[in-house]
Structures are given as structure tokens and as C-alpha cells.
Amino acid sequence: MKDGSFFWRLVRYYAWYTGGFILLLVVLAILEKEGLPRTWIGYLFMFATIVLYAGIGIMSRTSDVSEYYVAGRRVPGLFNGMATAADWISAATFISLAGGLYLQGFDGLAYIIGWTGGYCLVALLIAPYLRKFGQYTIPDFLAARYRGRTSSNPVRVLAVAATVVISFIYVVAQIYGVGLITSRFTGVDFSVGIFLGLASILVCSFLGGMRAITWTQVAQYVIILFAYLIPVIWLSMEHTHSPVAQVSYGSVLAQITNIEKKLDVDPKEIDVRAIFKANADDYDARLRDLPKSWEQGRIEAQQHLELLKRNNSSLIEIRAANRALNSYPKTPEEAERKWQQDKASNLARAEPPVPQATPFPGATREASDIKRNNFLALVFCLMMGTASLPHILMRYYTTPSVQESRKSVFWTLFFILLIYLTVPALAVLVKYYIYTSLVGSDYAHLPEWVSYWANIDKSNPLVSITDFNHDGLVQLSEITLDGDMIMLATPEIAGLPYFVSGLVAAGGLAAALSTADGLLLTISNALSHDVYYKMIDPHASTAKRVTVSKLLLLVVALLAAYTASLKPGDILSMVGAAFSLASSTLFPVLALGVFWKRGNQQGAIAAIVVGFGTCIYYMLHTYPALGGSASGQWFHIAPMAAGIFGVPAGLLALIVVSLLTPPPDPRAVALVHHVRTP
């Protein structure tokens, strides 16, 4: 089939699909108005979209190696751009990015700047050269580029290990997002929701590999775009009377700034903040008196429980006291870690609200400088990490030519910007609703969405509102919102029709599934192609290679789902860690692999090991949840931005070791000439 004919055939298919999706929205809006229960609307959205993805997976099933690994290298630039955008707009972007901007204000823009800048690096430094190389995986390229005199396996093994670790952390975050959405909109338990979402991932990627994933991701991008734009346009029309929220939300931002100034000096807000400061001082006193304070606290908790039982107190009080005793730190060391976290949490809540429009707000010049440095470090890590993510770079193997891969990068940026320019507007409009509708309302009549979202995870509630000063009214300082629920709860917070909530949930699910599909395929391909085929059984038949890849995909998916069910962290933290690891481990060898001919196998091994080791060491040394301490930070840089140290360490290791060892294999130099020739 000629390229032009194939392209226009795809245009017709997806035009019909988009029209059908709009018709579904209209039908559901009418059914809601006619009284269809909300639960049914949620089920219909979930069922319809998952069946759609599964249907594409079944129709695209294949056992051909080229089709399974790289979609037959015939995806036009426009559609590869849409698929890459869907692959890129993960749960972190769709679910958590607006929440990050809501909670961090201006500082949250680091994610948008870093990720967008990273795509410019992909276009300039990586994508066209990978397409010219024209194999299947990133370890394939690195092994060929850093070929030794006798073997290319050392670099291949390290590149596979890095690909698996980076992609696994990333896919756990996506599956966590899947569980969050399915549990909220279908009512099933969080862990059950994870495995329901996993089933739809497997039907698609297991049967059709990259071929099925590509055409599914194009369909998913359409849903993501509608799901993000419709609520924002709706809110913008209400508050600015303009559908172009990306331009008009400035007037709402000015109103938020005025409200924040009033909340800053409000006596009731100051009362609540004083309570948190007193709590922090109490934790500080306990920490200074360890281990005596730990023993005393444990005895008091036991005595309190026994007293309630002796006095025949209510069952609720006894259960609460029992939970408090069970969750009490088991050792003085555990108490120190937990109380440090509680002290930091209370100190943060004792601060006035973060100004939405002020860059790097801080009580002192030093505090402001620390925030600015962390902002720049995070931007750096996200840029380098974007240019090194294996599941994104693999997508540029699927285009018919180098020229189409360049077009594909352009279209990817275009489709991503449609979302990224909307995210700040959404964060501002939701914050305006919270400030004007929830703050100051009657504590006894909280909106229904508060209890819905609080009940998803009772041990770590996504939303919490407690009347600390007992005045019967909600103060801003008494509200705790998790960044992962802001976007998904937007329609409920703003009182929009429920079919919009279902649409947003379907969009979030599409974002998480599209990225999870790509990541799982990347891991299984690296293991089956680079380890099994290239190193263990080079004579394996094509059918056997695809079968091995499918089996590995199944195993990795189940492992990732199990890890996500343990709730290892919030989505943005996990994704940030994956980006720092990707930038530290793969960026030096990818970028210098194309632009520095003198780089050799020994240098590449040193770069991967040193970059990875530096990044991991810094995270373990400074992240409290991993046993580290914030006091160990270098230049006050947060552990999420560990790549700021890992990237230069990797680059330096590659250059120094390459110069101290013999020049690279002539075939590796010839490869550099080949990929750099237009």
C-alpha cells in the first residue's frame, strides 16, 4: 500500500472514531439528564474505553518480529506524534501535574519547562540518529556504538539493566494511577482496581506489541485531549467568559493573589497555623528526649487503651486507641524517623499558603535561593531524563524514514503543548473554587466529594479536613489535598455534570494505560531481544522470540502491579526518581555516543556505572523514606533531582576513561559516520 493511501485511510478511520466518541458524550449527557444513576455512567465510560482498547489489540495481533517490535516501521509522522504524545502524557502529567501546580504554585512549572525542553533535546540530539540506526531497542544502539574489540555484550547488559530499572519505576507509577481511577469510579478496592486495569493493558500489548500499542495510543490521545480540555473550557466560561482558558485565566490568578493576602493575616488561619507550630515543637521535644520519650509514649498509649476498656467507653473510642497503639513506632529508631517526618509536616502546615503566582517564595533570601536552585535542578533532570527515556526513544524506530521521525517530533511537541498550556489554567481555576467555595464553609456540611475521595484510602486519605480550632468553619490550613486527586476531582469540586467526571476518569485511565503499555513493551523487548536473542539464543526463530517477549511482558506486568498495590509513593515522586535515573545513566552514553567519536566501550561502562551509582547513592542518602536524611543533602538539592549530580559524573567518567584507554573499534566509528549522515 502506498504511503499516501495508508495515511488518508488512517485519517478516515480516526475521524469516524472521534465522531463516535463525541456522540457517546452527547448520549451520556442526555441519559444523565434523564436520570441515569451516576454509578452507571462511571461503569459505561470505563467499560466502553477498555473494550475499545482491547478491540484494537485483538485486531492488531501479530507474531511478526518487525510488526511486534516496531509496528512494521510504517507509522506516519502525524500519527506517531499522537501516539508518542499519548505515551508521554502519563499518569504523572494527566493526574498529578495540575495537582503539583496547585500545591507548589509557580515552582510546579519546573515540570512543564523541563519536559518540554527535554523534547527539544530529543529532536536535536537523539531521535533522528536512532531512526537512522534502525534497529529495535536502545541497548541495541548502545551495544553497536560502544562495540569492543571482542564483544559488545558488557555495554548491552548494563543498558538492559538500566532500561529495566528506569522503566519499572515508571510503570509502577502508571499502574498506581490506574488503581486510583478504577477504585474511585467503579467502587472496587484499590488493589482490585489495579489488576482490572492491568487486564486491559495486557490484552493490548500482549497480543499486538508495538503495532497494537501504536494504534491504541492514537485513540487514547483523542480521549485524553477531550478529557483535559472540556472541564477547563467549562470552568473558564464560568469565570472569565472566554473558552480560551490558556489566555484568560490571568484574571482569576489576580483574584487568587488578593485572597491569599487576606488569608495570610486572617486571625482564624493564624490560630490553626499556631496549633501546627505547637505540634512541631512537641515532636522536637520528643526527638531530643529519645529513647526515654519513646518508652514513655508507648506506656501512655497502653494505659489510655486500658482506661477506655475499664470505663466501658464507646467502641469507636476503643478502636481508635487500639489503632494508635498498633501504629506506634516499634523501636526508638523508627520513632526518630517517623517523628522527624511528622515534625516536618507540621512545620510545613504552620506556614502561610504558598502564593500561586510568586516565584520561589521563602521567608528569607536563603530559603528563596534554595527553592530556585531546586527548581533549576529539577528542570535539568527532567530535560536530560526526557531525552533518555527508552520507551519514548523506541517510538522513533516506528517511522518509515528519518524525515518522518523529524516530523514526528514536531507533531509530538504540538500535541503535548495542547495539554501543557492548559494545565496551569486548570490548577488556578480549581484553586479559585477551593478558596471561594470550601474555605469559610460550614464544617458540618462538607461537599459530598470530600467523603468520596477520603474513603478511597483510609490509611492515607487523599483529602482530609479537620476542625482543629473547633470553630465549626473550614479554614484553608485545615484542608489537606493530595496532588494526585486534584485533576480527577475537578468536575466534582466545581459541580460539573457527572458525565464530565466520567470523561476525566476515562482520560486519566487512557493516559496511564498508554504509558504503561509502552513501558511494559520496552522492558520485555529489552529482555527478549537484547538478552535472550542477542546473548543466549541467536538462532531462535522469530515466533519463539515474540513468544518469549510476550511471556516476559506478562511476568513484568504482574510484578509491577504487585509493587503498585503496596503504594510505594506518590506518582510525581516515583516519576521524578525515574527521570533522574534515566538522565544519570543513559544521557551521557546516548548524547556522546552520537557526537563524540572518541568515546569507547570502557568509557561507556564507566559512565553508566558512575552515573547510576551517584544517583542511587544520593537518593538513598537523602530521602527519609529510603532511610536517608535531609541533613545529608548537597547544596540543599532534593533527592528527586539527584540527576543534577549523576549526569556530570557520568559525562566526566565517560570522557576520562575513554581518553585513558585505547580508541574505539573502527566499526563503532563507522556507525557514528553512518547515523550522522543525512
XYZ file of C-alpha atoms in Angstrom, residues 80-456:
377
model
C 3.443 8.639 15.515
C 3.352 12.132 17.051
C -0.103 11.438 18.502
C 0.962 8.013 19.764
C 4.147 9.424 21.312
C 2.173 12.231 22.958
C -0.191 9.662 24.498
C 2.826 7.588 25.543
C 4.332 10.724 27.075
C 1.208 12.118 28.774
C 1.369 9.603 31.551
C -0.484 9.424 34.843
C 2.068 11.944 36.120
C 1.046 14.537 33.534
C -2.683 13.867 33.420
C -3.385 13.067 37.072
C -0.619 14.760 39.049
C 0.744 17.742 37.119
C -2.214 20.038 37.827
C -2.025 18.929 41.481
C 1.669 19.799 41.550
C 0.957 23.299 40.236
C -1.933 23.652 42.717
C 0.265 22.752 45.683
C 3.579 24.313 44.603
C 2.361 27.331 42.632
C 4.998 28.820 40.295
C 7.580 26.213 41.334
C 5.412 23.486 39.769
C 6.192 24.966 36.343
C 9.540 23.150 36.567
C 7.788 20.019 35.270
C 6.310 21.740 32.215
C 9.526 23.587 31.353
C 11.706 20.523 31.928
C 9.576 18.086 29.963
C 9.030 20.475 27.061
C 12.725 21.379 26.932
C 13.549 17.691 27.005
C 11.600 17.134 23.831
C 13.701 19.778 22.089
C 16.755 17.739 23.122
C 15.114 14.594 21.732
C 14.556 16.340 18.399
C 18.054 17.814 18.196
C 20.291 15.193 19.784
C 18.713 11.745 19.701
C 15.609 10.829 17.638
C 16.818 11.243 14.005
C 20.078 9.411 14.735
C 18.321 6.493 16.392
C 15.992 6.165 13.407
C 18.959 6.181 11.052
C 20.481 3.361 13.101
C 17.194 1.494 12.566
C 17.199 -1.461 14.979
C 14.776 -2.340 17.761
C 15.901 -1.158 21.223
C 18.094 1.424 22.978
C 20.517 -1.242 24.318
C 20.858 -2.343 20.651
C 22.162 1.102 19.695
C 24.476 1.433 22.691
C 25.918 -2.056 22.178
C 26.681 -1.319 18.499
C 28.041 2.159 19.204
C 30.299 1.047 22.080
C 31.367 -2.209 20.474
C 34.646 -3.590 21.885
C 37.366 -5.461 20.043
C 35.864 -8.810 21.036
C 32.336 -8.259 22.289
C 29.566 -5.688 22.673
C 27.839 -7.566 25.479
C 29.165 -5.625 28.533
C 27.510 -2.375 27.411
C 24.390 -4.247 26.273
C 23.944 -5.878 29.694
C 24.353 -2.591 31.556
C 21.998 -0.780 29.165
C 19.362 -3.507 29.598
C 19.687 -3.289 33.405
C 19.285 0.489 33.284
C 16.301 0.234 30.924
C 14.562 -2.298 33.153
C 15.099 -0.340 36.398
C 14.039 3.026 34.928
C 11.005 1.655 33.108
C 9.916 -0.472 36.079
C 9.826 2.507 38.477
C 7.908 4.482 35.848
C 5.386 1.726 35.130
C 4.662 1.226 38.845
C 3.611 4.897 38.994
C 1.295 4.379 35.996
C -0.352 1.280 37.441
C -0.787 3.106 40.764
C -2.717 5.763 38.784
C -4.838 3.041 37.144
C -5.771 1.678 40.568
C -6.646 5.150 41.835
C -9.041 5.807 38.946
C -10.750 2.438 38.773
C -11.285 2.280 42.546
C -12.819 5.766 42.637
C -15.127 5.386 39.641
C -16.170 1.759 39.995
C -16.136 1.427 43.783
C -13.839 -1.607 43.862
C -10.912 -1.908 46.257
C -7.680 -0.136 45.240
C -5.761 -3.400 44.790
C -8.579 -4.943 42.744
C -8.697 -1.801 40.586
C -5.007 -2.225 39.781
C -5.491 -5.720 38.420
C -8.638 -4.734 36.459
C -6.645 -2.028 34.670
C -3.790 -4.451 34.164
C -6.066 -6.807 32.262
C -6.777 -4.179 29.591
C -3.064 -3.356 29.331
C -2.204 -6.974 28.715
C -4.906 -7.590 26.105
C -3.444 -4.783 24.027
C 0.320 -5.158 24.412
C 0.387 -8.938 24.819
C -1.383 -9.660 21.527
C -0.081 -6.975 19.204
C 3.112 -5.487 20.657
C 4.117 -2.114 19.275
C 1.648 -2.442 16.367
C -1.368 -2.662 18.685
C 0.041 -0.153 21.163
C 0.593 2.454 18.447
C -2.976 2.428 17.110
C -4.381 2.225 20.647
C -2.305 5.206 21.753
C -3.625 7.319 18.867
C -7.177 6.517 20.026
C -6.183 7.217 23.628
C -4.761 10.628 22.744
C -8.164 11.696 21.374
C -9.803 10.756 24.695
C -7.040 12.460 26.707
C -7.463 15.695 24.726
C -11.246 15.801 25.203
C -10.932 14.852 28.884
C -8.495 17.653 29.637
C -9.961 20.450 27.537
C -13.698 20.103 28.217
C -13.656 20.760 32.013
C -11.160 23.590 31.653
C -13.189 25.275 28.904
C -16.314 24.831 31.040
C -14.681 26.429 34.118
C -13.163 29.204 32.043
C -16.549 30.099 30.553
C -17.984 30.367 34.079
C -15.290 32.632 35.481
C -13.744 34.508 32.568
C -16.496 34.211 29.916
C -13.875 33.002 27.470
C -13.373 29.435 26.197
C -9.642 30.023 25.727
C -8.601 29.350 29.317
C -4.916 29.297 28.401
C -5.127 33.046 27.742
C -7.917 34.246 30.022
C -7.067 32.621 33.381
C -4.824 35.564 34.323
C -7.827 37.479 35.701
C -8.637 34.585 38.066
C -4.988 34.409 39.114
C -5.149 38.068 40.178
C -8.212 37.316 42.335
C -6.416 34.367 43.939
C -3.484 36.608 44.832
C -5.830 39.006 46.635
C -7.487 36.145 48.558
C -4.090 34.769 49.588
C -3.106 38.145 51.050
C -6.279 38.148 53.186
C -5.769 34.536 54.311
C -2.202 35.366 55.265
C -3.388 37.732 58.056
C -6.738 36.108 58.883
C -6.867 35.563 62.726
C -8.532 32.134 62.437
C -5.948 30.948 59.918
C -3.207 32.193 62.238
C -4.794 30.231 65.122
C -4.711 26.990 63.136
C -1.148 27.572 61.982
C -0.161 28.132 65.648
C -1.606 24.719 66.521
C 0.615 23.069 63.880
C 3.632 25.006 65.158
C 2.920 23.750 68.705
C 2.651 20.180 67.367
C 6.025 20.563 65.632
C 7.583 21.855 68.873
C 6.160 18.847 70.712
C 7.753 16.439 68.198
C 11.001 18.362 68.534
C 10.943 17.894 72.321
C 10.257 14.168 71.919
C 13.142 13.811 69.485
C 15.539 15.489 71.905
C 14.451 13.140 74.716
C 14.827 9.847 72.823
C 14.770 6.947 73.775
C 13.040 7.906 77.046
C 10.215 9.745 75.236
C 9.552 6.676 73.031
C 9.175 4.381 76.077
C 7.003 6.899 77.909
C 4.737 7.399 74.876
C 4.291 3.636 74.464
C 3.285 3.219 78.137
C 0.842 6.149 77.901
C -0.792 4.650 74.793
C -1.211 1.281 76.556
C -2.608 2.920 79.701
C -5.032 5.025 77.649
C -6.410 1.915 75.923
C -6.797 0.040 79.236
C -8.534 3.040 80.823
C -11.075 3.206 77.973
C -11.811 -0.514 78.342
C -12.226 -0.240 82.139
C -14.614 2.700 81.777
C -16.717 0.897 79.148
C -16.088 3.679 76.625
C -17.632 3.599 73.170
C -16.407 1.047 70.626
C -15.277 3.844 68.321
C -13.002 5.319 71.020
C -11.543 1.919 71.905
C -10.837 1.102 68.244
C -9.187 4.477 67.732
C -6.955 3.942 70.783
C -6.127 0.424 69.582
C -5.159 1.743 66.123
C -2.970 4.402 67.759
C -1.175 1.761 69.825
C -0.695 -0.551 66.815
C 0.740 2.265 64.717
C 3.051 3.482 67.493
C 6.757 3.155 66.471
C 8.137 -0.264 67.364
C 11.663 0.953 68.135
C 13.350 4.258 69.091
C 14.986 4.324 65.616
C 11.600 4.016 63.915
C 10.256 6.691 66.253
C 13.042 9.072 65.233
C 12.286 8.626 61.502
C 8.527 8.956 61.959
C 8.663 11.909 64.313
C 11.099 13.739 62.023
C 8.579 13.355 59.188
C 5.696 14.449 61.439
C 7.666 17.453 62.640
C 8.454 18.492 59.054
C 4.801 18.004 58.047
C 3.540 20.168 60.907
C 6.127 22.861 60.219
C 5.010 22.963 56.574
C 1.360 23.346 57.582
C 2.320 26.104 60.048
C 3.418 28.256 57.088
C 1.067 30.713 55.307
C -0.409 29.485 51.953
C 2.076 29.189 49.090
C 1.475 32.189 46.795
C 0.302 30.825 43.428
C 1.997 33.490 41.306
C 5.203 34.229 43.264
C 8.402 32.544 42.061
C 10.434 30.755 44.753
C 8.590 32.110 47.834
C 10.608 31.923 51.062
C 10.706 33.577 54.484
C 14.360 34.541 53.944
C 16.632 35.184 50.992
C 18.442 31.914 51.674
C 15.167 29.921 51.668
C 14.171 31.537 48.364
C 17.578 30.736 46.846
C 17.234 27.088 47.894
C 13.860 26.867 46.140
C 15.275 28.483 42.994
C 18.226 26.078 42.930
C 15.897 23.097 43.330
C 13.672 24.448 40.547
C 16.634 24.699 38.158
C 17.997 21.292 39.212
C 14.623 19.645 38.593
C 14.310 21.311 35.165
C 17.784 19.989 34.297
C 16.937 16.427 35.380
C 13.600 16.392 33.562
C 15.189 17.672 30.338
C 18.015 15.133 30.351
C 15.669 12.390 31.534
C 13.197 13.076 28.722
C 15.988 12.754 26.189
C 16.947 9.379 27.673
C 13.674 7.573 28.366
C 13.847 4.249 26.491
C 10.082 3.881 25.931
C 9.876 7.303 24.266
C 13.007 6.903 22.136
C 11.788 3.493 20.914
C 8.818 5.170 19.251
C 11.113 6.812 16.683
C 12.065 3.371 15.340
C 8.480 3.013 14.063
C 8.500 5.745 11.383
C 9.211 4.892 7.712
C 12.224 7.251 7.426
C 14.493 9.742 9.195
C 12.462 12.586 7.666
C 9.254 11.161 9.132
C 10.914 10.820 12.560
C 11.709 14.566 12.492
C 8.092 15.316 11.526
C 7.005 13.007 14.296
C 8.952 15.012 16.909
C 7.267 18.216 15.685
C 3.798 16.686 15.964
C 4.608 15.209 19.370
C 5.534 18.659 20.683
C 2.387 20.153 19.161
C 0.052 17.578 20.726
C 1.788 17.765 24.120
C 1.642 21.573 24.153
C -2.150 21.448 23.701
C -2.251 19.819 27.148
C 0.694 21.572 28.812
C -0.622 25.067 28.053
C -3.900 24.051 29.713
C -2.503 22.585 32.948
C -1.664 25.927 34.702
C -5.142 27.239 33.855
C -6.761 24.174 35.406
C -4.713 24.483 38.623
C -5.655 28.157 39.002
C -9.377 27.628 38.316
C -9.608 24.741 40.813
C -7.772 26.747 43.470
C -10.234 29.578 42.955
C -13.089 27.129 43.647
C -11.427 25.867 46.829
C -10.762 29.395 48.097
C -14.244 30.719 47.354
C -16.495 27.669 47.916
C -14.801 25.489 50.540
C -12.798 27.900 52.714
C -15.156 29.519 55.241
C -17.937 26.955 54.672
C -19.753 25.098 57.471
C -17.707 22.155 58.709
C -20.900 20.162 59.358
C -21.973 20.412 55.694
C -18.896 19.477 53.696
C -19.432 18.670 49.975
C -20.005 15.016 49.053
C -16.763 14.758 47.059
C -14.768 15.118 50.309
C -16.088 11.851 51.743
C -15.854 10.061 48.353
C -12.160 10.784 47.954
C -11.328 10.379 51.659
C -12.687 6.821 51.629
C -10.523 5.554 48.746
